[in-house]
Coordinates of C-alpha atoms and ligand atoms in Angstrom, one line a residue:
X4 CA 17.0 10.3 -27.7
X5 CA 14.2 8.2 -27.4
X6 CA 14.6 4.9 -25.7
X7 CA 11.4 2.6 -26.1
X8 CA 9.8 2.9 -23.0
X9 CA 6.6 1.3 -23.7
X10 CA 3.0 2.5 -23.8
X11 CA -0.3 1.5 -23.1
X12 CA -2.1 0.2 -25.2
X13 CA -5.7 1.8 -24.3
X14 CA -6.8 4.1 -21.7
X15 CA -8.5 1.3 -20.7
X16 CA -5.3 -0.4 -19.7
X17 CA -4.2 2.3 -18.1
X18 CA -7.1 2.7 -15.9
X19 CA -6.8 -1.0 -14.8
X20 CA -3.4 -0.6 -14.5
X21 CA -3.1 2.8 -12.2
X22 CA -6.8 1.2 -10.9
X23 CA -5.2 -1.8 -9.9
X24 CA -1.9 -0.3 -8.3
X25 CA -4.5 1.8 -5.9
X26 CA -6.7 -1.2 -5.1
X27 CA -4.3 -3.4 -2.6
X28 CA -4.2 -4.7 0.5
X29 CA -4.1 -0.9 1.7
X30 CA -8.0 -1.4 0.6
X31 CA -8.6 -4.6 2.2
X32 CA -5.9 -5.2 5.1
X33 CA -5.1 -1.6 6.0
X34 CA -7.9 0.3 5.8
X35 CA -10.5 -2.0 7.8
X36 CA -7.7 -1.7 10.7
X37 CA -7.3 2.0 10.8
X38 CA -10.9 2.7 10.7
X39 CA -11.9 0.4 13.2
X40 CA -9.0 1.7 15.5
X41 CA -10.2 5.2 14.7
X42 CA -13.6 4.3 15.6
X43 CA -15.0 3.7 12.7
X44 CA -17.7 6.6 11.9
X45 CA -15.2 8.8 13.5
X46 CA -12.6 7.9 10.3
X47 CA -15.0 9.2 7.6
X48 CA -15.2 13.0 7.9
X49 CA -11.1 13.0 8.2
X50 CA -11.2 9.9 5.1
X51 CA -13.0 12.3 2.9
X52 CA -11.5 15.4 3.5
X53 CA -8.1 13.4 3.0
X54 CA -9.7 12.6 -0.6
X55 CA -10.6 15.5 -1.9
X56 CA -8.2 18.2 -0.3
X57 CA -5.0 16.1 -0.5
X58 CA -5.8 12.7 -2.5
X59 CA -7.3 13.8 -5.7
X60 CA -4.7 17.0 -5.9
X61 CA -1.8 14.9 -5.8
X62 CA -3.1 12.3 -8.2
X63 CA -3.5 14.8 -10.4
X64 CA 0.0 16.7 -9.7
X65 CA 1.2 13.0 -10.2
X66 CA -0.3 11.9 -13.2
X67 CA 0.6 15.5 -14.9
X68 CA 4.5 14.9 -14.0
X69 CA 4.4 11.7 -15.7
X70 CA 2.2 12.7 -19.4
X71 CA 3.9 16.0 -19.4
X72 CA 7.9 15.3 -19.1
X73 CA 7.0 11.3 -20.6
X74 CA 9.9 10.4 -17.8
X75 CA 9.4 8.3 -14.2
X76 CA 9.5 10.3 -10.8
X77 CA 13.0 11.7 -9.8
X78 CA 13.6 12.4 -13.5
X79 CA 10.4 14.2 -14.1
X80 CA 10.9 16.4 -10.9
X81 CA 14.5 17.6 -12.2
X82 CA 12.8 18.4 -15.4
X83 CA 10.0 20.5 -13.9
X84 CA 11.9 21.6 -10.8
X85 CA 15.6 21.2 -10.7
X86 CA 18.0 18.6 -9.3
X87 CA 17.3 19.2 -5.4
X88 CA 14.0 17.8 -6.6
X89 CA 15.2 14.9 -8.4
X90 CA 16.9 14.1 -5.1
X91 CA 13.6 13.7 -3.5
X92 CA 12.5 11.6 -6.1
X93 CA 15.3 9.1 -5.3
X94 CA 14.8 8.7 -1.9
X95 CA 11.1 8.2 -2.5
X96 CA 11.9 5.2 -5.0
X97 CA 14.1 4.3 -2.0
X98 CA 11.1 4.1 0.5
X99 CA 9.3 2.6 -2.3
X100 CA 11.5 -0.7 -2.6
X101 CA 11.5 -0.7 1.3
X102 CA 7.8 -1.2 1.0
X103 CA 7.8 -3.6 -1.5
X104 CA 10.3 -5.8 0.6
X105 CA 7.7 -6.3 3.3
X106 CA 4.4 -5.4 0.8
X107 CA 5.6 -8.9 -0.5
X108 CA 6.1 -10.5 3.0
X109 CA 2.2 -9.8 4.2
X110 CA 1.3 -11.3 0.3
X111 CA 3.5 -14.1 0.8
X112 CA 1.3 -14.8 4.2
X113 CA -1.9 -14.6 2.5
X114 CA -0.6 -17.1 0.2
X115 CA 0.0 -19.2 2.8
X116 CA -3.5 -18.9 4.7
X117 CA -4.7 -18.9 0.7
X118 CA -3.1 -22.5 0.9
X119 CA -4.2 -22.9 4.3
X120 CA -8.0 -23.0 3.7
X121 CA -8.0 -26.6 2.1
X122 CA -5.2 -27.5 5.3
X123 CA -5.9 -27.2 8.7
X124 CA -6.6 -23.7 8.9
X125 CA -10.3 -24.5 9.4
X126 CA -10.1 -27.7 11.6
X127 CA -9.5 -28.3 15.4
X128 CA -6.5 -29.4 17.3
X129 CA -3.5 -27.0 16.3
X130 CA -0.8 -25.2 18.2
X131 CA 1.8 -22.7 17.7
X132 CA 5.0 -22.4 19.3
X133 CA 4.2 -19.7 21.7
X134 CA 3.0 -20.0 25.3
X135 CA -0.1 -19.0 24.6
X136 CA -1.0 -21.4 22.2
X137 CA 1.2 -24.5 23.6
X138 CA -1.9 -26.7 24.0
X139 CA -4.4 -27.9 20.9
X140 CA -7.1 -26.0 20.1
X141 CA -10.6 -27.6 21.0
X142 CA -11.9 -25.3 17.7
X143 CA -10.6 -23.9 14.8
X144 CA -8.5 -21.0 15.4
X145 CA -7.3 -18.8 12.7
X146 CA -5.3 -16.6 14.8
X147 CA -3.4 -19.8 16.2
X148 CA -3.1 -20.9 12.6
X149 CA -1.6 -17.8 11.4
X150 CA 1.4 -17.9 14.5
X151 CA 2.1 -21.7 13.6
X152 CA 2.7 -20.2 10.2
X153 CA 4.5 -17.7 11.0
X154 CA 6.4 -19.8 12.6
X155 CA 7.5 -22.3 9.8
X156 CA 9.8 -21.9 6.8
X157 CA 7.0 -21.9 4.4
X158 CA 6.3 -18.3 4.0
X159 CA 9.8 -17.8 2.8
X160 CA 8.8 -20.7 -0.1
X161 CA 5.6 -18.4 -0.7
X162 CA 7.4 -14.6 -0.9
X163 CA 9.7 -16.5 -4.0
X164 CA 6.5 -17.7 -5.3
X165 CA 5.1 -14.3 -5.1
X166 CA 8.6 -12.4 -6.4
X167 CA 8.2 -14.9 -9.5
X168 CA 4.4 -14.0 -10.3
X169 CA 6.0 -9.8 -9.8
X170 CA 9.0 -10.4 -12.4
X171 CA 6.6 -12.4 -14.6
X172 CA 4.7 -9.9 -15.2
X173 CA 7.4 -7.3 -15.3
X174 CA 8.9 -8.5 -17.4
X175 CA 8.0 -7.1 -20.7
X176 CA 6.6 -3.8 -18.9
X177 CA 3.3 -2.3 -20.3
X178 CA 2.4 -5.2 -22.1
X179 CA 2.5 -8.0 -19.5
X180 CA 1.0 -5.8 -16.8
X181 CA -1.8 -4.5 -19.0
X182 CA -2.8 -8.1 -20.1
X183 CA -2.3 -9.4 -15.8
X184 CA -4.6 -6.2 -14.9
X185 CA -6.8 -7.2 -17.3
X186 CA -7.6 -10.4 -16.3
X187 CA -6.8 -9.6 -12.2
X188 CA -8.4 -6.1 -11.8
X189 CA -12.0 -7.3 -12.9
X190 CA -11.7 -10.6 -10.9
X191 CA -10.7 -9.0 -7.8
X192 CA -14.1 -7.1 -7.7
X193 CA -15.9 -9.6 -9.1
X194 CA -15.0 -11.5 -5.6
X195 CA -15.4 -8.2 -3.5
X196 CA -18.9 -7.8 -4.6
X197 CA -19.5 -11.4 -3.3
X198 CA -17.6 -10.9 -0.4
X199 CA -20.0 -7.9 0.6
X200 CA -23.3 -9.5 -0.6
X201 CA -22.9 -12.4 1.6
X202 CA -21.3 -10.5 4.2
X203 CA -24.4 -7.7 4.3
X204 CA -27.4 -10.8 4.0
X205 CA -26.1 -12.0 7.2
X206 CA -28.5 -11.9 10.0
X207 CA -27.0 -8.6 11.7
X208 CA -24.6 -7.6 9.0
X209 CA -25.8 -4.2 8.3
X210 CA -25.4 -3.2 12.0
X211 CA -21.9 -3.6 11.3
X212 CA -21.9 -1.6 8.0
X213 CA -24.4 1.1 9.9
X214 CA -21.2 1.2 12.7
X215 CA -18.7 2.4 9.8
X216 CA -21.0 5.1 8.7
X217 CA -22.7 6.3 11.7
X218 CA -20.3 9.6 11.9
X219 CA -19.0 10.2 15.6
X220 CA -18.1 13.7 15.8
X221 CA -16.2 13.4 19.3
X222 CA -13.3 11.3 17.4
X223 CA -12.7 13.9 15.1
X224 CA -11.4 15.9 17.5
X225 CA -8.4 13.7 17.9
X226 CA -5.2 14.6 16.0
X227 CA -4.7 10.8 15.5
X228 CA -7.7 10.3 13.6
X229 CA -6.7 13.0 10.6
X230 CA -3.3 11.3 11.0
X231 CA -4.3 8.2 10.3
X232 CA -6.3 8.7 7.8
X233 CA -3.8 10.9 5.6
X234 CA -1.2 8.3 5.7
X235 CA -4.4 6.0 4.7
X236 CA -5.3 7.7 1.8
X237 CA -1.8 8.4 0.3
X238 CA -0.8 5.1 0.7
X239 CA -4.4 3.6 -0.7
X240 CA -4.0 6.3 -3.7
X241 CA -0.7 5.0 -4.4
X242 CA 1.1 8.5 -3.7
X243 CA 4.0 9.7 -3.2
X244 CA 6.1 6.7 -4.3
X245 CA 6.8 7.1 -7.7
X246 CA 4.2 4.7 -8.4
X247 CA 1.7 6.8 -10.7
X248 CA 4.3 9.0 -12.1
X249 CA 5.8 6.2 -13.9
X250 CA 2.5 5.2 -15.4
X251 CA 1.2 8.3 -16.6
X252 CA 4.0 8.4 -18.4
X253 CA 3.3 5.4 -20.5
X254 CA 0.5 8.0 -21.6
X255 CA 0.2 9.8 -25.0
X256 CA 0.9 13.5 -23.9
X257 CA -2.6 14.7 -24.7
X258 CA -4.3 12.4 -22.1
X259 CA -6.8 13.7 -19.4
X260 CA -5.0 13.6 -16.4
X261 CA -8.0 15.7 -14.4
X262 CA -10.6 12.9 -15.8
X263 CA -8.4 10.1 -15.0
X264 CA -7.4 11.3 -11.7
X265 CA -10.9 11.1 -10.7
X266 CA -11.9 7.9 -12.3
X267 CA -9.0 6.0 -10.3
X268 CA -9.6 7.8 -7.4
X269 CA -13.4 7.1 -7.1
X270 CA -12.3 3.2 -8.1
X271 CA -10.1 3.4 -5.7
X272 CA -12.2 4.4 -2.7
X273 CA -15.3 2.8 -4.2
X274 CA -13.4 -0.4 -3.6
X275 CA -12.1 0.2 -0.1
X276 CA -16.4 1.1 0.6
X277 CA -17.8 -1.8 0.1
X278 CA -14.5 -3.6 1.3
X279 CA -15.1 -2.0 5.2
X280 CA -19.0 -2.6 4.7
X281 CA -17.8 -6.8 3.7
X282 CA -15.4 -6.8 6.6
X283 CA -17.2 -4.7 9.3
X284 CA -21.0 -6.5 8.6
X285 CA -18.7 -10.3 9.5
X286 CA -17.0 -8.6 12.5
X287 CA -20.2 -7.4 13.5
X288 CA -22.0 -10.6 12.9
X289 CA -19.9 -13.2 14.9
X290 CA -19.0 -10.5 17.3
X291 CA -15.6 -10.5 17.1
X292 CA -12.9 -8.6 18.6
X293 CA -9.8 -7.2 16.1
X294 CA -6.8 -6.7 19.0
X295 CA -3.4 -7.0 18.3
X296 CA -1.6 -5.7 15.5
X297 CA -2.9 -4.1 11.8
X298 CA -2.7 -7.2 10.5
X299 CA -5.0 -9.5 12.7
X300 CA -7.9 -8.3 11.3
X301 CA -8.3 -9.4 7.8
X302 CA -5.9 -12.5 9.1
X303 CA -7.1 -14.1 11.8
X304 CA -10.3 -12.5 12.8
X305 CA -12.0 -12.5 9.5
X306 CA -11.3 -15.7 8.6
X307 CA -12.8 -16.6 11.8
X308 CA -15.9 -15.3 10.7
X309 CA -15.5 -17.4 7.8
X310 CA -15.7 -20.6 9.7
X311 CA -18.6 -19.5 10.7
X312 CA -20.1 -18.8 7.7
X313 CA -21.4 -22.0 7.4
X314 CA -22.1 -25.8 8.6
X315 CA -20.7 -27.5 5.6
X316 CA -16.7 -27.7 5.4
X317 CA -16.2 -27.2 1.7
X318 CA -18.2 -24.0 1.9
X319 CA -15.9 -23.0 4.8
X320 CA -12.8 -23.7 3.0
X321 CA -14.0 -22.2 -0.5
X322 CA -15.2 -18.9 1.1
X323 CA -11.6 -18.5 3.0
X324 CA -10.4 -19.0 -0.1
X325 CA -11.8 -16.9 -2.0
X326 CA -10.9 -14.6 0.7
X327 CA -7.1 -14.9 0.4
X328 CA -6.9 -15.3 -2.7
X329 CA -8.7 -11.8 -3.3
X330 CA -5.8 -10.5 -1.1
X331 CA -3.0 -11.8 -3.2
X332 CA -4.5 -10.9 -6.6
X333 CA -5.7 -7.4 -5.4
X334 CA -1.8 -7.0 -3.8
X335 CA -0.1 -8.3 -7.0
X336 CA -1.4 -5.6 -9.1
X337 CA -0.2 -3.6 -6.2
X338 CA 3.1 -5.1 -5.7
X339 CA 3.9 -5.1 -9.9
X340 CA 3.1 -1.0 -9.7
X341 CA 5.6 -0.7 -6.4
X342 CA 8.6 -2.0 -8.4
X343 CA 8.0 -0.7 -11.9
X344 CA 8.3 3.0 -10.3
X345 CA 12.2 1.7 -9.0
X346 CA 12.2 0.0 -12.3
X347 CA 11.2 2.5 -15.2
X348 CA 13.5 5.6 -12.8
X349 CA 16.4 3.6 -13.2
X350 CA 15.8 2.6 -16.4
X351 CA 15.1 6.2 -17.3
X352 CA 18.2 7.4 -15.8
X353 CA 20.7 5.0 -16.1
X354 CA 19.6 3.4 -20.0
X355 CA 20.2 -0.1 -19.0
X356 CA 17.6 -2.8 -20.0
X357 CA 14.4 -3.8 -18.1
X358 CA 15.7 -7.1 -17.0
X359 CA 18.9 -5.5 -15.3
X360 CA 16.6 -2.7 -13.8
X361 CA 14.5 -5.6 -12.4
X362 CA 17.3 -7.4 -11.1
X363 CA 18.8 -4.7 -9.4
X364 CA 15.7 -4.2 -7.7
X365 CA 14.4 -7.6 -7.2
X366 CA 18.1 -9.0 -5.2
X367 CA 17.5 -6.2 -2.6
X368 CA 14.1 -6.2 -2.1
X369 CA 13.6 -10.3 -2.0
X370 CA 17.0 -10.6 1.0
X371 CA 14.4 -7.7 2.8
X372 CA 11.1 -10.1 2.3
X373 CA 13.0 -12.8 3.4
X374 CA 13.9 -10.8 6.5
X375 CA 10.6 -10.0 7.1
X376 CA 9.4 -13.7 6.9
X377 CA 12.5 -15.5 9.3
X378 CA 10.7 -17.6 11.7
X379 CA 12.5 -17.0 14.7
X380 CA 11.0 -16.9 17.7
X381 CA 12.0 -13.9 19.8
X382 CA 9.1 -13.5 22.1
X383 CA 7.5 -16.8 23.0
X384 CA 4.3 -15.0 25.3
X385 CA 3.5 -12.9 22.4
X386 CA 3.4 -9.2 23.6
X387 CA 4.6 -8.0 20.9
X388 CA 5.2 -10.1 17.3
X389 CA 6.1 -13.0 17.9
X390 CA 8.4 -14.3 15.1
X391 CA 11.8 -11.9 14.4
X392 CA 10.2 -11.5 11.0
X393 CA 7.4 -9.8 11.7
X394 CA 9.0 -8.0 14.4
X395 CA 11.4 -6.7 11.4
X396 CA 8.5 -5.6 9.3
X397 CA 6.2 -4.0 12.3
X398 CA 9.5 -1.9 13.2
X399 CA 10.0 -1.2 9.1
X400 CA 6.4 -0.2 8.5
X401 CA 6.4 2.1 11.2
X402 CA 8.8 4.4 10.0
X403 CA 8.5 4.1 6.2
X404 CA 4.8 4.4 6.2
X405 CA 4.3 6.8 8.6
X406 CA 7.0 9.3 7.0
X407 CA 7.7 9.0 3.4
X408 CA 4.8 9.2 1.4
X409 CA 3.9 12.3 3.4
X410 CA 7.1 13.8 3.6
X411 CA 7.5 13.1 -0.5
X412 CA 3.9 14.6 -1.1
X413 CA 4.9 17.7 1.1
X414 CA 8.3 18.4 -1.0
X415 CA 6.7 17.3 -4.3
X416 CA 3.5 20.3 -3.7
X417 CA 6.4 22.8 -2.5
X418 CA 8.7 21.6 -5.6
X419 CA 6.1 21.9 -8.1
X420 CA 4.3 25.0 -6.6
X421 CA 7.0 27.1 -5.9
X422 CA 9.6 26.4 -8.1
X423 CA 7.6 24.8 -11.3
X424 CA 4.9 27.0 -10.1
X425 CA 1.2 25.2 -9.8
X426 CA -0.3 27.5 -12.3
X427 CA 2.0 26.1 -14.7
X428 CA 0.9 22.4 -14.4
X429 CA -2.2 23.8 -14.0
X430 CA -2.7 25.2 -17.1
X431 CA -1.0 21.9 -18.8
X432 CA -3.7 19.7 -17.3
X433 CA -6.7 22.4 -18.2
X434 CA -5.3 22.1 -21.9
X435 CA -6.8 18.5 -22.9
X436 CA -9.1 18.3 -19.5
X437 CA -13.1 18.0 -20.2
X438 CA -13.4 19.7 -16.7
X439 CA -10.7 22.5 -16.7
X440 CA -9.0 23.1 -13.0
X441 CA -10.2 26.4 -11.5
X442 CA -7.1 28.4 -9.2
X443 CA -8.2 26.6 -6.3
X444 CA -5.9 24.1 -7.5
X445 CA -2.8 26.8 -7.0
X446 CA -4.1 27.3 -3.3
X447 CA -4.0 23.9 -2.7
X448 CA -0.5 22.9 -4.0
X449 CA 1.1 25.8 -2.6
X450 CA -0.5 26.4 1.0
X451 CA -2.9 24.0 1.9
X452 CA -1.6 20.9 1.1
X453 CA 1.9 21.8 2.8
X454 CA 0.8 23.5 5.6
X455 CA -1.3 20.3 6.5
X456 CA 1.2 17.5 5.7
X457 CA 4.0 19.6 7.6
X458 CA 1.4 20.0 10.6
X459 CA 0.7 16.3 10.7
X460 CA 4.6 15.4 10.0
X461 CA 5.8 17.4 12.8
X462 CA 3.2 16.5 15.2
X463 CA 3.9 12.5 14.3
X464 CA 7.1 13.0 15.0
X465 CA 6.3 15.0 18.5
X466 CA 4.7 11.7 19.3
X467 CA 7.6 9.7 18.9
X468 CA 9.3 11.6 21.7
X469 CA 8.9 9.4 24.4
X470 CA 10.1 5.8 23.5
X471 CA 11.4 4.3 20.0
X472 CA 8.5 2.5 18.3
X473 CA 8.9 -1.5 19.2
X474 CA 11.4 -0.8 22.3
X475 CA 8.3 -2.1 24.8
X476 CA 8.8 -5.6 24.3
X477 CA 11.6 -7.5 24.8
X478 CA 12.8 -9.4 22.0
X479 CA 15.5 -11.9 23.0
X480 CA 18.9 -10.3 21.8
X481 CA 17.0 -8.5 19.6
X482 CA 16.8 -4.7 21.5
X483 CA 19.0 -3.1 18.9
X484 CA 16.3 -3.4 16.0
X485 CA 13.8 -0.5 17.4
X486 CA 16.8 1.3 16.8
X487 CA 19.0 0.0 14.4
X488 CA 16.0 0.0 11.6
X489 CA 14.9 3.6 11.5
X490 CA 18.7 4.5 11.1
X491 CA 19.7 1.9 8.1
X492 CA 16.7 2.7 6.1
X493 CA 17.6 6.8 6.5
X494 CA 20.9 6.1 6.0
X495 CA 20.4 3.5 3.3
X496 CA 17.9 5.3 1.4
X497 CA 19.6 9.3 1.3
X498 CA 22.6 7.4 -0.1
X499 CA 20.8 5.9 -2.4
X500 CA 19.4 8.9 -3.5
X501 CA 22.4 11.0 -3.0
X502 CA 24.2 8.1 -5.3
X503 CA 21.4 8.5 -8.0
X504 CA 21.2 12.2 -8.4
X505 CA 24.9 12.8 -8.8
X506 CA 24.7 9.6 -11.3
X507 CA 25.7 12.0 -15.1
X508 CA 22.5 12.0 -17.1
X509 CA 21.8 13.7 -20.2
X510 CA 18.6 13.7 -22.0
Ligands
LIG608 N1 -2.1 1.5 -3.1 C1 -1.6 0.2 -2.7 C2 -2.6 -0.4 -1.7 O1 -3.5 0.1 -1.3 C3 -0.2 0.2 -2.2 C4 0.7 1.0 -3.0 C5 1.3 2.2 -2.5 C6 1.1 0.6 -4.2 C7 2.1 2.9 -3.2 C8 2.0 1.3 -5.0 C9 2.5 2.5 -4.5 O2 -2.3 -1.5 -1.3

């Protein structure tokens, strides 16, 4: 039986679409961070061989699942590899809702500094309600005007006004996201290119740019780096969640998944190039100094570099933004792509309508962005994060980013090498591909790609030996969240999947 799915309606749309899902604030946010904590130059070597020996593999493994069963992730991996598979499917739709709970949160932020520029984000004289920033600042201060929001009720205001933009465009599923990416996706690097123009004209801009690129060869030594920047790219790529599964399958089944894999992936980290050459040439500029947490630099020390971008106010407060509001756009085509994977499984699996597959995702995830936003003060000198919320998400983030995408992309290679058999989908994707895949492909799938993701897994996990992530600070009757997070989400999430794959299903 067929039930009407939806399609794109060009390849065009697709690219924007699958484009658009990859481009997010894993470009813009994430990516600046981990390179410059890696060291910058040190971050490339381990970035590129992340692209080509894991990245563009598993795009294409992805994209394949989707044209050649027509079905979203977990039921795609029963088709092509049996039920144990399908399990793994769930639990990555699982992580992938967790994600979008707080993947909202940071955009509901960025709405609020968004907001922010043409408020007192830019201006002296503001506090926050944490003993470091009791007193009024004698400048502007975007890092004290990011904790005074933090602090309020408004963000929670801004994640509903960010769920209703999601569901919007949801709402009619290919259709309404194909005519958002449209518009959005084009925008987005309409205002990147600016961002990076103004940002390399700078007097001492390129130094920063010439730090990201310069390689350092002693950082490369360090298992940390190559961690870091595998979680990067899968995350950036959109792998491992379900994500481009579900829109290759929108696809007619002739499509050219090898083609399309590399055109979203070259996008993809074409964007997130002259995204760290825009953010590095400011830091480097005003000479500023990204501590603290993954989020401070694109929140509160780029913006600082922003007020110094110029003498005249309205300049100030347009470029900031701009700024922002390339965050939230390049995020919502982001977010959308998180849920419609949840969406278009349980819609595959269970037959029910969109809207109730939307619902069922949406409640959930929204009670988990509010969590993530409550402004409850649990560590007034700011060692840690400050509000509960962001303590909620720090802990949340840890665990589901570190762990899912990889361990999903490790069972997905052994599921469809082994028990598919990679010559199989390889053959499938060399059948309508201009540039046929040689048997490197096989080698890949079946050894290299596992032995590397279980090497970095295990040695992640190693790491995590001596003290539970977030137990260092003491959050005011809080202790129990280092611990009681990484347990709900496993336990929440193998249910969930354990509930799904028993779930009857016929074809
Ligand atoms: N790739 C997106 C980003 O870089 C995040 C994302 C991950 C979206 C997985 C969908 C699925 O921000």
């Amino acid at each position: 039986m067929s039930t009407k799915r939806g399609n794109w309606n060009s390849k065009l749309g697709f690219i924007l679409a699958a484009s658009g899902s990859a481009i997010g604030l894993g470009n813009i946010v994430f990516f600046s961070s981990n390179a410059y904590q890696y060291g910058g130059g040190a971050f490339y070597l381990p970035y590129f061989v992340a692209l080509f020996v894991l990245g563009l593999p598993i795009m294409m493994m992805e994209f394949g699942m989707g044209t050649l069963t027509g079905k979203s992730f977990p039921l795609a991996l029963r088709q092509l590899a049996g039920k144990r598979a399908e399990f793994v499917g769930w639990w990555s739709i699982a992580s992938a809702m967790f994600i979008t709970a707080y993947y909202v949160a940071i955009l509901g932020w960025a709405f609020g500094m968004m907001v922010g520029a043409f408020g007192s984000l830019f201006e002296p004289g503001i506090t926050a309600p944490f003993a470091p920033f009791a007193n009024p600042t004698e400048s502007a201060s975007a890092m004290v005007y990011f904790f005074s929001l933090l602090a309020t009720w408004w963000p929670v205001v801004f994640i509903f006004v960010i769920w209703g933009l999601n569901l919007l465009i949801l709402r009619n599923g290919t259709a309404t996201i194909e005519r958002a990416v449209r518009i959005f996706v084009p925008l987005m690097w309409l205002f990147m290119i600016g961002l990076v123009v103004r940002g390399l004209t700078l007097d001492g801009g390129f130094d920063g740019a010439m730090y990201l690129f310069t390689p350092d060869l002693e950082g490369i030594a360090d298992a940390n780096v190559w961690r870091g920047a595998f979680s990067q790219m899968f995350f950036s790529l959109s792998l491992g969640l379900g994500t481009m599964t579900a829109y290759a399958s929108y696809l007619p089944k002739d499509a050219d998944q090898v083609n399309n894999s590399l055109l979203v992936s070259f996008l993809n980290c074409g964007f997130e190039f002259i995204a760290g050459l825009a953010i590095f040439s400011l830091l480097f500029v005003y000479a500023l100094n990204p501590a603290g947490s993954t989020l401070s630099l694109s929140f509160f020390v780029i913006p600082q570099g922003i007020n110094e971008l110029s003498t005249i106010p309205w300049i100030t407060r347009l470029f900031g933004f701009l700024f922002f509001f390339l965050i939230v756009i390049a995020g919502l085509t982001s977010s959308i792509s998180l849920i419609e994977g949840p969406a278009a499984a349980l819609i595959d699996k269970l037959k029910i309508s969109r809207r109730k597959a939307l619902t069922i995702i949406a409640v959930p995830c929204m009670i988990g962005s509010v969590l993530c936003t409550l402004p409850i003060i649990v560590d007034q000198g700011l060692n840690g994060n400050g509000t509960l919320g962001l303590s909620i998400l720090d802990i949340t983030d840890h665990w589901v980013f570190s762990y899912s995408l990889l361990i999903v992309g490790l069972v997905e290679c052994l599921a469809i090498g082994w028990i598919l058999g990679a010559d199989k989908l390889r053959l499938a994707l060399n059948q309508y591909a201009r540039y046929p895949l040689g048997r490197w492909f096989n080698v890949l799938i079946k050894y290299v790609i596992p032995t590397l993701l279980a090497t970095v897994i295990l040695s992640s996990l190693w790491e995590e030996r001596s003290a539970l992530y977030g137990s260092g600070v003491d959050m005011v009757g809080f202790n129990w969240l280092p611990l009681f997070i990484p347990v709900f989400w496993l336990v929440v999430s193998l249910g969930f999947a354990y509930y799904l794959t028993k779930k009857p299903y016929e074809a």
